[in-house]
CSV table of C-alpha atoms and ligand atoms in Angstrom, one decimal:
chain,number,residue,atom,x,y,z
F,13,UNK,CA,35.4,20.8,12.3
F,14,UNK,CA,37.4,19.0,15.0
F,15,UNK,CA,40.6,20.1,16.6
F,16,UNK,CA,42.6,18.1,19.0
F,17,UNK,CA,45.4,19.6,21.1
F,18,UNK,CA,48.0,17.1,22.3
F,19,UNK,CA,47.0,15.1,25.4
F,20,UNK,CA,43.7,16.9,25.8
F,21,UNK,CA,41.6,15.2,28.4
F,22,UNK,CA,38.3,16.6,27.3
F,23,UNK,CA,36.1,16.9,24.2
F,24,UNK,CA,33.8,19.9,23.9
F,25,UNK,CA,30.9,19.6,21.4
F,26,UNK,CA,29.5,23.0,20.1
F,27,UNK,CA,26.1,22.5,18.5
F,28,UNK,CA,24.8,26.0,17.7
F,29,UNK,CA,28.0,27.8,16.6
F,30,UNK,CA,30.3,29.9,18.7
F,31,UNK,CA,32.5,32.9,18.1
F,32,UNK,CA,36.1,32.1,17.0
F,33,UNK,CA,37.6,33.9,20.1
F,34,UNK,CA,35.7,31.5,22.4
F,35,UNK,CA,36.7,28.4,20.4
F,36,UNK,CA,40.3,29.6,20.7
F,37,UNK,CA,39.9,29.6,24.5
F,38,UNK,CA,38.5,26.1,24.5
F,39,UNK,CA,41.1,24.8,22.1
F,40,UNK,CA,43.9,25.7,24.6
F,41,UNK,CA,42.7,22.9,26.9
F,42,UNK,CA,40.4,20.6,25.0
F,43,UNK,CA,39.5,19.0,21.8
F,44,UNK,CA,36.7,20.9,20.1
F,45,UNK,CA,34.0,19.5,17.8
F,46,UNK,CA,32.2,22.4,16.1
F,47,UNK,CA,29.0,21.0,14.6
F,48,UNK,CA,26.7,24.0,14.0
F,49,UNK,CA,23.3,23.0,12.7
F,50,UNK,CA,23.8,19.4,13.9
F,51,UNK,CA,20.4,17.5,13.6
F,52,UNK,CA,18.9,15.9,16.7
F,53,UNK,CA,19.6,12.4,15.2
F,54,UNK,CA,23.3,13.2,14.6
F,55,UNK,CA,23.6,14.7,18.0
F,56,UNK,CA,22.5,11.5,19.6
F,57,UNK,CA,25.3,9.7,17.7
F,58,UNK,CA,28.0,12.2,18.5
F,59,UNK,CA,27.7,12.1,22.3
F,60,UNK,CA,30.0,9.3,23.4
F,61,UNK,CA,33.4,10.6,24.5
F,62,UNK,CA,32.0,14.1,24.9
F,63,UNK,CA,32.6,15.8,28.3
F,64,UNK,CA,31.0,19.1,27.5
F,65,UNK,CA,28.3,20.5,25.2
F,66,UNK,CA,27.8,24.2,24.4
F,67,UNK,CA,24.5,25.3,23.0
F,68,UNK,CA,22.6,28.5,22.3
F,69,UNK,CA,18.8,28.3,22.1
F,70,UNK,CA,18.4,25.9,19.1
F,71,UNK,CA,19.6,22.6,20.4
F,72,UNK,CA,17.3,20.8,22.8
F,73,UNK,CA,19.3,19.1,25.5
F,74,UNK,CA,16.6,16.6,26.5
F,75,UNK,CA,16.6,13.6,28.9
F,76,UNK,CA,17.3,11.4,25.9
F,77,UNK,CA,20.5,13.4,25.2
F,78,UNK,CA,21.7,13.1,28.8
F,79,UNK,CA,21.0,9.3,28.6
F,80,UNK,CA,23.1,9.0,25.4
F,81,UNK,CA,26.0,10.9,26.8
F,82,UNK,CA,27.9,8.7,29.3
F,83,UNK,CA,30.9,10.9,29.6
F,84,UNK,CA,29.1,14.3,29.9
F,85,UNK,CA,30.1,16.5,32.8
F,86,UNK,CA,28.8,19.9,31.8
F,87,UNK,CA,26.3,21.7,29.5
F,88,UNK,CA,26.8,25.4,28.8
F,89,UNK,CA,24.3,27.8,27.4
F,90,UNK,CA,26.0,30.7,25.5
F,91,UNK,CA,23.4,33.1,26.7
F,92,UNK,CA,20.9,33.4,29.5
F,93,UNK,CA,17.7,31.3,29.0
F,94,UNK,CA,18.0,27.6,29.8
F,95,UNK,CA,14.5,26.6,28.7
F,96,UNK,CA,16.0,24.3,26.1
F,97,UNK,CA,17.9,22.2,28.7
F,98,UNK,CA,16.2,19.6,30.8
F,99,UNK,CA,17.5,20.7,34.2
F,100,UNK,CA,15.9,17.8,36.1
F,101,UNK,CA,17.6,15.3,33.8
F,102,UNK,CA,20.9,17.1,34.2
F,103,UNK,CA,20.6,16.9,38.0
F,104,UNK,CA,19.7,13.2,37.9
F,105,UNK,CA,22.8,12.5,35.7
F,106,UNK,CA,25.0,14.7,37.9
F,107,UNK,CA,25.7,17.0,34.9
F,108,UNK,CA,26.5,20.6,35.7
F,109,UNK,CA,24.6,23.3,33.7
F,110,UNK,CA,26.1,26.8,33.4
F,111,UNK,CA,25.0,29.9,31.5
F,112,UNK,CA,26.3,33.4,30.9
F,113,UNK,CA,23.8,35.7,32.6
F,114,UNK,CA,25.8,38.9,32.6
F,115,UNK,CA,26.7,38.8,28.9
F,116,UNK,CA,23.4,40.3,27.6
F,117,UNK,CA,22.5,42.8,30.2
F,118,UNK,CA,23.6,45.9,28.3
F,119,UNK,CA,22.1,44.7,25.1
F,120,UNK,CA,18.7,44.0,26.6
F,121,UNK,CA,18.7,47.3,28.6
F,122,UNK,CA,19.6,49.3,25.4
F,123,UNK,CA,16.9,47.5,23.4
F,124,UNK,CA,14.4,48.3,26.1
F,125,UNK,CA,15.3,52.0,25.7
F,126,UNK,CA,15.0,51.6,21.9
F,127,UNK,CA,11.5,50.3,22.4
F,128,UNK,CA,10.7,53.0,24.8
F,129,UNK,CA,11.7,55.7,22.4
F,130,UNK,CA,10.0,53.9,19.5
F,131,UNK,CA,6.7,54.0,21.5
F,132,UNK,CA,7.2,57.6,22.6
F,133,UNK,CA,7.9,58.9,19.1
F,134,UNK,CA,5.9,56.3,17.1
F,135,UNK,CA,9.0,55.7,15.0
F,136,UNK,CA,7.7,52.4,13.3
F,137,UNK,CA,4.5,54.2,12.1
F,138,UNK,CA,6.5,57.2,10.9
F,139,UNK,CA,8.9,55.0,9.0
F,140,UNK,CA,6.3,52.8,7.4
F,141,UNK,CA,4.2,55.9,6.5
F,142,UNK,CA,7.2,57.3,4.6
F,143,UNK,CA,7.8,54.1,2.8
F,144,UNK,CA,4.2,54.2,1.6
F,145,UNK,CA,4.8,57.8,0.5
F,146,UNK,CA,2.7,59.3,3.4
F,147,UNK,CA,3.9,62.4,5.3
F,148,UNK,CA,2.3,61.7,8.7
F,149,UNK,CA,3.8,64.8,10.4
F,150,UNK,CA,0.5,66.1,11.9
F,151,UNK,CA,-0.8,62.6,13.0
F,152,UNK,CA,2.4,61.5,14.8
F,153,UNK,CA,2.6,63.7,17.9
F,154,UNK,CA,4.7,61.9,20.5
F,155,UNK,CA,5.6,62.4,24.2
F,156,UNK,CA,8.8,63.3,26.0
F,157,UNK,CA,10.5,60.9,28.4
F,158,UNK,CA,11.8,63.7,30.6
F,159,UNK,CA,9.6,64.1,33.7
F,160,UNK,CA,7.6,60.8,33.1
F,161,UNK,CA,7.6,58.0,35.5
F,162,UNK,CA,9.0,54.6,34.5
F,163,UNK,CA,7.7,51.7,36.6
F,164,UNK,CA,10.2,48.9,36.7
F,165,UNK,CA,9.1,45.4,37.8
F,166,UNK,CA,12.3,43.4,38.6
F,167,UNK,CA,15.3,45.4,39.7
F,168,UNK,CA,18.0,42.8,38.9
F,169,UNK,CA,20.8,43.3,36.4
F,170,UNK,CA,18.7,44.5,33.4
F,171,UNK,CA,16.1,46.4,35.5
F,172,UNK,CA,18.8,48.4,37.2
F,173,UNK,CA,20.7,49.1,33.9
F,174,UNK,CA,17.4,50.3,32.5
F,175,UNK,CA,16.9,52.6,35.5
F,176,UNK,CA,20.3,54.2,34.9
F,177,UNK,CA,19.6,54.8,31.3
F,178,UNK,CA,16.0,56.1,31.8
F,179,UNK,CA,17.3,58.4,34.6
F,180,UNK,CA,19.7,59.8,32.0
F,181,UNK,CA,16.6,60.8,29.9
F,182,UNK,CA,15.2,62.6,32.9
F,183,UNK,CA,12.7,59.9,33.9
F,184,UNK,CA,11.6,59.2,37.5
F,185,UNK,CA,12.1,55.5,38.1
F,186,UNK,CA,9.9,53.5,40.5
F,187,UNK,CA,11.0,49.9,41.2
F,188,UNK,CA,9.3,46.8,42.6
F,189,UNK,CA,11.3,43.7,43.5
F,190,UNK,CA,10.2,41.6,46.5
F,191,UNK,CA,13.6,39.9,46.7
F,192,UNK,CA,15.5,43.2,47.3
F,193,UNK,CA,15.5,45.6,50.2
F,194,UNK,CA,14.2,49.1,49.7
F,195,UNK,CA,17.8,50.4,50.3
F,196,UNK,CA,19.1,48.1,47.6
F,197,UNK,CA,16.4,49.2,45.1
F,198,UNK,CA,17.3,52.8,45.8
F,199,UNK,CA,21.0,52.0,45.3
F,200,UNK,CA,20.0,50.5,42.0
F,201,UNK,CA,18.5,53.8,40.9
F,202,UNK,CA,14.7,53.6,41.5
F,203,UNK,CA,12.3,54.7,44.3
F,204,UNK,CA,11.2,51.5,46.0
F,205,UNK,CA,7.4,50.8,45.9
F,206,UNK,CA,5.0,47.9,46.1
F,207,UNK,CA,3.6,46.5,42.9
F,208,UNK,CA,0.2,48.3,43.3
F,209,UNK,CA,2.0,51.6,43.7
F,210,UNK,CA,4.3,51.0,40.7
F,211,UNK,CA,1.2,50.2,38.5
F,212,UNK,CA,-0.6,53.3,39.7
F,213,UNK,CA,2.3,55.7,39.2
F,214,UNK,CA,3.9,54.5,36.0
F,215,UNK,CA,3.4,56.4,32.7
F,216,UNK,CA,5.4,53.5,31.2
F,217,UNK,CA,5.8,50.1,32.8
F,218,UNK,CA,8.7,47.9,31.9
F,219,UNK,CA,9.1,44.2,33.0
F,220,UNK,CA,12.5,42.6,33.9
F,221,UNK,CA,11.5,39.5,35.9
F,222,UNK,CA,12.2,35.9,35.0
F,223,UNK,CA,9.2,33.7,34.0
F,224,UNK,CA,8.3,31.8,37.1
F,225,UNK,CA,5.0,30.4,38.5
F,226,UNK,CA,4.7,33.8,40.4
F,227,UNK,CA,5.3,36.0,37.3
F,228,UNK,CA,3.4,33.9,34.8
F,229,UNK,CA,0.4,36.0,33.9
F,230,UNK,CA,1.4,38.6,36.5
F,231,UNK,CA,0.3,41.5,34.2
F,232,UNK,CA,-3.3,40.4,33.8
F,233,UNK,CA,-6.6,42.3,33.2
F,234,UNK,CA,-6.9,43.4,36.8
F,235,UNK,CA,-3.4,44.7,37.0
F,236,UNK,CA,-3.7,46.5,33.6
F,237,UNK,CA,-6.9,48.2,35.0
F,238,UNK,CA,-4.9,49.5,38.0
F,239,UNK,CA,-2.6,51.4,35.7
F,240,UNK,CA,-3.1,55.0,34.7
F,241,UNK,CA,-5.5,55.4,31.8
F,242,UNK,CA,-3.3,55.8,28.7
F,243,UNK,CA,-0.1,54.3,30.2
F,244,UNK,CA,2.4,52.3,28.1
F,245,UNK,CA,3.9,48.9,28.7
F,246,UNK,CA,7.1,47.2,27.6
F,247,UNK,CA,8.2,43.6,27.9
F,248,UNK,CA,11.7,42.4,27.0
F,249,UNK,CA,11.7,39.7,29.7
F,250,UNK,CA,9.7,36.6,28.6
F,251,UNK,CA,6.4,35.8,26.9
F,252,UNK,CA,3.5,34.8,29.2
F,253,UNK,CA,4.4,37.3,31.9
F,254,UNK,CA,1.8,39.6,30.3
F,255,UNK,CA,-1.6,38.0,29.6
F,256,UNK,CA,-1.7,38.7,25.8
F,257,UNK,CA,-5.5,38.5,25.6
F,258,UNK,CA,-5.9,41.0,28.5
F,259,UNK,CA,-3.3,43.3,26.9
F,260,UNK,CA,-5.1,43.3,23.5
F,261,UNK,CA,-8.4,44.2,25.3
F,262,UNK,CA,-6.7,47.0,27.2
F,263,UNK,CA,-5.2,48.4,23.9
F,264,UNK,CA,-8.6,48.2,22.3
F,265,UNK,CA,-10.3,50.0,25.2
F,266,UNK,CA,-7.6,52.7,25.3
F,267,UNK,CA,-6.7,51.8,28.9
F,268,UNK,CA,-3.2,51.0,27.6
F,269,UNK,CA,-2.1,53.5,24.9
F,270,UNK,CA,0.7,51.4,23.5
F,271,UNK,CA,2.9,48.3,24.1
F,272,UNK,CA,6.3,47.3,23.0
F,273,UNK,CA,7.1,43.6,23.0
F,274,UNK,CA,10.2,41.6,22.2
F,275,UNK,CA,8.9,38.3,23.7
F,276,UNK,CA,5.7,36.4,23.1
F,277,UNK,CA,3.7,33.6,24.6
F,278,UNK,CA,4.4,31.5,21.5
F,279,UNK,CA,7.7,32.0,19.5
F,280,UNK,CA,8.2,32.4,16.7
F,281,UNK,CA,5.0,34.4,16.8
F,282,UNK,CA,3.1,34.2,13.5
F,283,UNK,CA,-0.5,35.1,13.3
F,284,UNK,CA,-1.1,37.3,16.4
F,285,UNK,CA,-3.5,40.3,16.5
F,286,UNK,CA,-1.1,41.9,18.9
F,287,UNK,CA,1.8,41.9,16.5
F,288,UNK,CA,-0.4,43.6,13.8
F,289,UNK,CA,-2.0,46.1,16.2
F,290,UNK,CA,-1.3,49.7,15.3
F,291,UNK,CA,-0.5,50.6,19.0
F,292,UNK,CA,2.1,47.8,19.3
F,293,UNK,CA,5.8,48.0,18.4
F,294,UNK,CA,7.4,44.6,18.3
F,295,UNK,CA,10.6,42.8,17.6
F,296,UNK,CA,11.4,39.1,17.2
F,297,UNK,CA,13.2,38.4,20.5
F,298,UNK,CA,16.3,40.3,19.5
F,299,UNK,CA,17.0,42.2,22.7
F,300,UNK,CA,20.2,40.2,23.3
F,301,UNK,CA,21.2,40.1,19.7
F,302,UNK,CA,24.2,42.4,19.6
F,303,UNK,CA,27.6,41.5,18.3
F,304,UNK,CA,29.1,42.5,21.7
F,305,UNK,CA,26.6,40.5,23.8
F,306,UNK,CA,27.0,37.3,21.7
F,307,UNK,CA,30.8,37.6,21.8
F,308,UNK,CA,30.7,38.1,25.6
F,309,UNK,CA,28.3,35.2,26.0
F,310,UNK,CA,30.6,32.9,24.0
F,311,UNK,CA,33.7,33.8,25.9
F,312,UNK,CA,32.0,33.6,29.3
F,313,UNK,CA,30.7,30.2,28.5
F,314,UNK,CA,34.0,28.9,27.2
F,315,UNK,CA,35.7,30.0,30.4
F,316,UNK,CA,32.8,28.5,32.5
F,317,UNK,CA,33.1,25.1,30.7
F,318,UNK,CA,36.8,24.8,31.3
F,319,UNK,CA,36.3,25.8,35.0
F,320,UNK,CA,33.9,23.0,35.5
F,321,UNK,CA,36.0,20.5,33.6
F,322,UNK,CA,39.0,21.4,35.8
F,323,UNK,CA,36.9,20.6,38.8
F,324,UNK,CA,36.6,24.2,40.0
F,325,UNK,CA,33.4,26.0,41.1
F,326,UNK,CA,31.7,27.9,38.2
F,327,UNK,CA,30.4,31.5,38.6
F,328,UNK,CA,27.0,30.8,37.1
F,329,UNK,CA,25.7,27.3,37.9
F,330,UNK,CA,22.0,26.9,37.1
F,331,UNK,CA,21.9,23.1,37.9
A,406,NAD,P1,18.1,39.1,37.3
A,406,NAD,O1,18.0,37.7,37.9
A,406,NAD,O2,19.4,39.8,37.5
A,406,NAD,O3,16.9,40.0,37.7
A,406,NAD,C1,15.6,39.5,37.8
A,406,NAD,C2,15.0,40.3,39.0
A,406,NAD,O4,13.6,39.9,39.1
A,406,NAD,C3,15.6,39.8,40.4
A,406,NAD,O5,16.1,40.9,41.1
A,406,NAD,C4,14.5,39.2,41.1
A,406,NAD,O6,14.5,39.4,42.5
A,406,NAD,C5,13.3,39.8,40.5
A,406,NAD,N1,12.0,39.1,40.6
A,406,NAD,C6,11.8,37.8,40.6
A,406,NAD,N2,10.5,37.5,40.8
A,406,NAD,C7,9.9,38.7,40.9
A,406,NAD,C8,8.6,39.1,41.1
A,406,NAD,N3,7.6,38.1,41.2
A,406,NAD,N4,8.3,40.4,41.1
A,406,NAD,C9,9.2,41.3,41.0
A,406,NAD,N5,10.5,41.0,40.8
A,406,NAD,C10,10.9,39.7,40.8
A,406,NAD,O7,17.9,38.8,35.7
A,406,NAD,P2,18.2,39.8,34.5
A,406,NAD,O8,19.5,39.5,34.0
A,406,NAD,O9,17.9,41.2,34.9
A,406,NAD,O10,17.1,39.3,33.4
A,406,NAD,C11,15.7,39.5,33.7
A,406,NAD,C12,15.0,38.7,32.7
A,406,NAD,O11,15.2,39.2,31.4
A,406,NAD,C13,15.5,37.2,32.5
A,406,NAD,O12,14.9,36.4,33.5
A,406,NAD,C14,15.0,36.8,31.1
A,406,NAD,O13,13.7,36.2,31.2
A,406,NAD,C15,14.9,38.2,30.4
A,406,NAD,N6,15.9,38.3,29.3
A,406,NAD,C16,15.4,38.5,28.1
A,406,NAD,C17,16.3,38.5,27.0
A,406,NAD,C18,15.8,38.8,25.6
A,406,NAD,O14,16.5,38.4,24.6
A,406,NAD,N7,14.7,39.4,25.4
A,406,NAD,C19,17.7,38.4,27.2
A,406,NAD,C20,18.1,38.2,28.5
A,406,NAD,C21,17.2,38.1,29.6
């Protein structure tokens, strides 16, 4: 589908679909080519005359794409992760890259709570038991969140929203974030502590850090062994922050009583012993997948794209 307002100076190519309300924002100021499911080959042919591209996670905006897009000024990710955009190539070609980092905060925080409650009350096992006709009432004794300590690694947007929600359940939140002052961590709803302290105190540990060279493999065998025997761990951040082999061993030994994972070292995850493990609750990277978050991401990115095209400074520039 292509729409062209009179005298529009710009063409925006949407390659992974976008909500109607966001397309309407774009159409007020630009021509829009909506090509959901466009193949990589067709994408290469569609780039001349395009000033902006909006993607979600599917389209790979590679160095070749930048090279074949002589008029490109901005790439927008309707969401948070920009792993599918070659940021170096964008910089080299002077193309701005923007994302919508605030759009999914509530969704991810709520999904973290859903995983926390699923672990505490073993809801997946209870549900699958009933589907098999088994009444597992006696076997499925859970634990209460109230009075337990939640260790939060990364007290940014999502970490602090999780702290607020967990506090509502009567949990004591302990937070580690080396980029924030103790006062700021306290303001965001957690008792500040160093990582060792968080690991030692947490009944449940939840991770809300980006994947960086420092956080890759951050939760390894040694750190898991520092945790309370029988603690739980949740990750809705990124695969590879937890060393999956070490986690599997800790689950097997009982050092870790249960884990809830929305993200994996390899995605889509297919044949992983972790996914099939009885002490693991997992979801296929759906933490941000709510109607509200996707709508917010789409509208935020449409506004960001027009801001850049107008020559103004965007709110969320990543390159
Ligand atoms: P944010 O930038 O607001 O917060 C991240 C926090 O981590 C920052 O405060 C930063 O100081 C802190 N941090 C960085 N390195 C650290 C380290 N080594 N140790 C401890 N803290 C560290 O980001 P956010 O919006 O809260 O998102 C957090 C992460 O959640 C994202 O980076 C992304 O990987 C993930 N995420 C996942 C989904 C999903 O669908 N599962 C969706 C959105 C975001």
